[in-house]
PDB file of C-alpha atoms in Angstrom:
ATOM      1  CA  SER A   1      19.350 -25.932  -2.354  1.00 59.00           C
ATOM      2  CA  GLY A   2      19.777 -23.509  -4.988  1.00 80.00           C
ATOM      3  CA  LEU A   3      16.377 -23.390  -6.350  1.00 80.00           C
ATOM      4  CA  ALA A   4      15.399 -19.871  -5.332  1.00 78.00           C
ATOM      5  CA  HIS A   5      18.480 -18.642  -7.233  1.00 82.00           C
ATOM      6  CA  THR A   6      17.546 -20.261 -10.081  1.00 85.00           C
ATOM      7  CA  LEU A   7      14.024 -19.016 -10.158  1.00 83.00           C
ATOM      8  CA  ALA A   8      15.331 -15.536  -9.391  1.00 83.00           C
ATOM      9  CA  ASP A   9      17.624 -15.758 -12.802  1.00 83.00           C
ATOM     10  CA  GLY A  10      15.060 -17.482 -14.783  1.00 84.00           C
ATOM     11  CA  LEU A  11      12.388 -14.525 -13.526  1.00 83.00           C
ATOM     12  CA  LEU A  12      14.789 -11.590 -14.289  1.00 84.00           C
ATOM     13  CA  LEU A  13      15.799 -13.209 -18.036  1.00 82.00           C
ATOM     14  CA  LEU A  14      11.860 -12.832 -18.827  1.00 85.00           C
ATOM     15  CA  ALA A  15      11.755  -9.078 -16.989  1.00 84.00           C
ATOM     16  CA  HIS A  16      14.121  -6.199 -16.530  1.00 82.00           C
ATOM     17  CA  GLY A  17      13.408  -2.885 -14.617  1.00 85.00           C
ATOM     18  CA  LYS A  18      11.639  -2.655 -11.528  1.00 89.00           C
ATOM     19  CA  ILE A  19       8.222  -2.441 -12.732  1.00 92.00           C
ATOM     20  CA  PRO A  20       8.032  -5.292 -14.971  1.00 92.00           C
ATOM     21  CA  VAL A  21       9.805  -7.401 -12.041  1.00 91.00           C
ATOM     22  CA  LEU A  22       7.317  -6.335  -9.815  1.00 93.00           C
ATOM     23  CA  ALA A  23       4.750  -7.687 -11.952  1.00 92.00           C
ATOM     24  CA  ALA A  24       6.504 -10.643 -12.621  1.00 91.00           C
ATOM     25  CA  LEU A  25       6.833 -11.314  -9.203  1.00 92.00           C
ATOM     26  CA  MET A  26       3.061 -10.470  -8.454  1.00 92.00           C
ATOM     27  CA  GLY A  27       2.051 -12.845 -11.191  1.00 90.00           C
ATOM     28  CA  VAL A  28       4.282 -16.063  -9.835  1.00 90.00           C
ATOM     29  CA  SER A  29       2.424 -15.395  -6.485  1.00 91.00           C
ATOM     30  CA  LEU A  30      -0.967 -15.078  -7.929  1.00 89.00           C
ATOM     31  CA  MET A  31      -0.515 -18.169  -9.850  1.00 87.00           C
ATOM     32  CA  LEU A  32       0.882 -20.168  -6.573  1.00 87.00           C
ATOM     33  CA  GLY A  33      -1.945 -18.271  -4.798  1.00 86.00           C
ATOM     34  CA  VAL A  34      -4.539 -20.124  -6.665  1.00 84.00           C
ATOM     35  CA  VAL A  35      -3.845 -23.493  -5.184  1.00 84.00           C
ATOM     36  CA  VAL A  36      -2.010 -22.847  -2.233  1.00 85.00           C
ATOM     37  CA  SER A  37      -2.861 -20.681   0.970  1.00 85.00           C
ATOM     38  CA  ASN A  38      -1.539 -17.046   1.139  1.00 87.00           C
ATOM     39  CA  ASN A  39       0.827 -17.533   4.373  1.00 90.00           C
ATOM     40  CA  THR A  40       2.172 -20.518   2.261  1.00 90.00           C
ATOM     41  CA  VAL A  41       3.057 -18.018  -0.926  1.00 89.00           C
ATOM     42  CA  VAL A  42       4.922 -15.878   1.209  1.00 93.00           C
ATOM     43  CA  ILE A  43       6.811 -18.196   3.034  1.00 93.00           C
ATOM     44  CA  MET A  44       7.620 -19.870  -0.520  1.00 90.00           C
ATOM     45  CA  LEU A  45       8.605 -17.059  -2.237  1.00 91.00           C
ATOM     46  CA  SER A  46      10.260 -14.842  -0.022  1.00 92.00           C
ATOM     47  CA  ASN A  47      13.987 -16.141  -0.716  1.00 90.00           C
ATOM     48  CA  LEU A  48      13.344 -15.558  -4.388  1.00 90.00           C
ATOM     49  CA  VAL A  49      11.646 -12.257  -3.977  1.00 92.00           C
ATOM     50  CA  ARG A  50      15.261 -11.204  -1.810  1.00 91.00           C
ATOM     51  CA  HIS A  51      17.240 -13.375  -5.054  1.00 89.00           C
ATOM     52  CA  VAL A  52      15.178 -11.088  -7.441  1.00 91.00           C
ATOM     53  CA  ALA A  53      15.811  -7.634  -5.437  1.00 91.00           C
ATOM     54  CA  GLU A  54      19.473  -8.066  -4.684  1.00 90.00           C
ATOM     55  CA  LYS A  55      19.845  -9.017  -8.311  1.00 88.00           C
ATOM     56  CA  GLU A  56      18.249  -6.209  -9.708  1.00 89.00           C
ATOM     57  CA  GLY A  57      18.704  -3.765  -7.173  1.00 90.00           C
ATOM     58  CA  ILE A  58      15.166  -3.468  -5.977  1.00 91.00           C
ATOM     59  CA  SER A  59      14.390  -2.120  -2.561  1.00 93.00           C
ATOM     60  CA  ILE A  60      13.738  -5.362  -0.555  1.00 94.00           C
ATOM     61  CA  LYS A  61      11.079  -3.740   0.961  1.00 94.00           C
ATOM     62  CA  VAL A  62       9.230  -2.725  -2.045  1.00 95.00           C
ATOM     63  CA  CYS A  63       9.256  -6.387  -3.032  1.00 94.00           C
ATOM     64  CA  ILE A  64       8.285  -8.024   0.001  1.00 95.00           C
ATOM     65  CA  LEU A  65       5.147  -5.483   0.048  1.00 95.00           C
ATOM     66  CA  VAL A  66       4.185  -6.749  -3.259  1.00 95.00           C
ATOM     67  CA  LEU A  67       4.295 -10.327  -2.586  1.00 94.00           C
ATOM     68  CA  ILE A  68       2.205  -9.678   0.917  1.00 94.00           C
ATOM     69  CA  TYR A  69      -0.330  -7.731  -1.223  1.00 94.00           C
ATOM     70  CA  SER A  70      -0.297 -10.247  -4.308  1.00 92.00           C
ATOM     71  CA  ALA A  71      -0.490 -13.600  -1.970  1.00 91.00           C
ATOM     72  CA  ASN A  72      -3.390 -12.274  -0.299  1.00 90.00           C
ATOM     73  CA  PHE A  73      -5.401 -11.379  -3.943  1.00 89.00           C
ATOM     74  CA  SER A  74      -7.222 -14.694  -3.315  1.00 82.00           C
ATOM     75  CA  PHE A  75     -10.553 -14.033  -5.678  1.00 85.00           C
ATOM     76  CA  ALA A  76      -9.707 -16.327  -9.052  1.00 83.00           C
ATOM     77  CA  THR A  77     -10.902 -19.506  -7.122  1.00 84.00           C
ATOM     78  CA  PRO A  78     -13.465 -20.607  -4.514  1.00 84.00           C
ATOM     79  CA  PHE A  79     -10.630 -22.668  -2.926  1.00 80.00           C
ATOM     80  CA  SER A  80      -8.039 -19.749  -2.784  1.00 77.00           C
ATOM     81  CA  TYR A  81      -9.141 -18.655   0.533  1.00 78.00           C
ATOM     82  CA  GLN A  82     -11.465 -20.137   2.990  1.00 79.00           C
ATOM     83  CA  THR A  83     -14.120 -17.615   2.776  1.00 83.00           C
ATOM     84  CA  ASN A  84     -14.477 -18.000  -0.743  1.00 83.00           C
ATOM     85  CA  MET A  85     -15.689 -21.912   0.025  1.00 84.00           C
ATOM     86  CA  MET A  86     -17.721 -20.634   2.592  1.00 89.00           C
ATOM     87  CA  VAL A  87     -20.118 -18.094   0.575  1.00 89.00           C
ATOM     88  CA  MET A  88     -20.109 -20.212  -2.600  1.00 88.00           C
ATOM     89  CA  PRO A  89     -23.222 -22.542  -1.573  1.00 89.00           C
ATOM     90  CA  HIS A  90     -24.982 -20.152   0.412  1.00 91.00           C
ATOM     91  CA  GLY A  91     -24.749 -17.231  -2.548  1.00 90.00           C
ATOM     92  CA  LYS A  92     -25.013 -20.080  -5.410  1.00 91.00           C
ATOM     93  CA  TYR A  93     -22.018 -19.406  -7.029  1.00 90.00           C
ATOM     94  CA  VAL A  94     -20.041 -21.484  -9.375  1.00 91.00           C
ATOM     95  CA  PHE A  95     -16.763 -21.937 -10.197  1.00 89.00           C
ATOM     96  CA  THR A  96     -16.725 -19.997 -13.224  1.00 91.00           C
ATOM     97  CA  ASP A  97     -18.263 -16.947 -11.366  1.00 91.00           C
ATOM     98  CA  PHE A  98     -14.943 -16.446  -9.115  1.00 88.00           C
ATOM     99  CA  LEU A  99     -13.024 -16.593 -12.784  1.00 89.00           C
ATOM    100  CA  ARG A 100     -15.143 -14.312 -14.058  1.00 92.00           C
ATOM    101  CA  MET A 101     -15.111 -11.967 -11.183  1.00 91.00           C
ATOM    102  CA  GLY A 102     -11.801 -12.882  -9.391  1.00 89.00           C
ATOM    103  CA  ILE A 103      -9.459 -12.299 -12.458  1.00 90.00           C
ATOM    104  CA  PRO A 104      -9.919  -8.957 -13.547  1.00 93.00           C
ATOM    105  CA  MET A 105      -9.836  -8.108  -9.675  1.00 92.00           C
ATOM    106  CA  GLN A 106      -6.820  -9.406  -9.617  1.00 91.00           C
ATOM    107  CA  ILE A 107      -5.366  -7.531 -12.121  1.00 91.00           C
ATOM    108  CA  PHE A 108      -6.798  -4.558 -11.301  1.00 94.00           C
ATOM    109  CA  CYS A 109      -5.534  -5.050  -7.468  1.00 93.00           C
ATOM    110  CA  GLY A 110      -2.123  -6.192  -8.584  1.00 92.00           C
ATOM    111  CA  THR A 111      -1.489  -3.028 -11.009  1.00 93.00           C
ATOM    112  CA  LEU A 112      -2.462  -0.827  -8.081  1.00 94.00           C
ATOM    113  CA  ALA A 113      -0.455  -2.244  -5.625  1.00 93.00           C
ATOM    114  CA  VAL A 114       2.942  -2.459  -7.921  1.00 94.00           C
ATOM    115  CA  ILE A 115       2.076   1.283  -8.937  1.00 94.00           C
ATOM    116  CA  LEU A 116       1.443   2.548  -5.006  1.00 94.00           C
ATOM    117  CA  CYS A 117       4.263   0.060  -3.410  1.00 93.00           C
ATOM    118  CA  VAL A 118       6.906   1.619  -5.946  1.00 92.00           C
ATOM    119  CA  THR A 119       5.616   5.409  -5.593  1.00 93.00           C
ATOM    120  CA  MET A 120       5.628   5.334  -2.218  1.00 92.00           C
ATOM    121  CA  TYR A 121       7.917   2.915  -0.501  1.00 86.00           C
ATOM    122  CA  ASP A 122      10.703   3.822  -3.322  1.00 73.00           C
TER     123      ASP A 122
END
């Protein structure tokens, strides 16, 4: 339908260069992962990642690895991942506990994933 091309072009208008583009892909994946499962994130964004990698000249392997890692950083909300919901009542967690601890954890893990993917696989 051309949606992946359009979204890839929009993403590339906002970010230029390998690290910023990978960080933008990470951000899109993390935001989408708040409302849908990690498997769905990878399926939905795989075409977008492929187009971004082709247009920016980044290794597809690095882009896909960043997508897979970021899709699995489901720490920000209790409904991001099934086990988050399972531990919520037993640990007496509230929604804001996930935000308070999950968002910094996502930023840390996302930064580390981008840096390691670029240094190890590119």
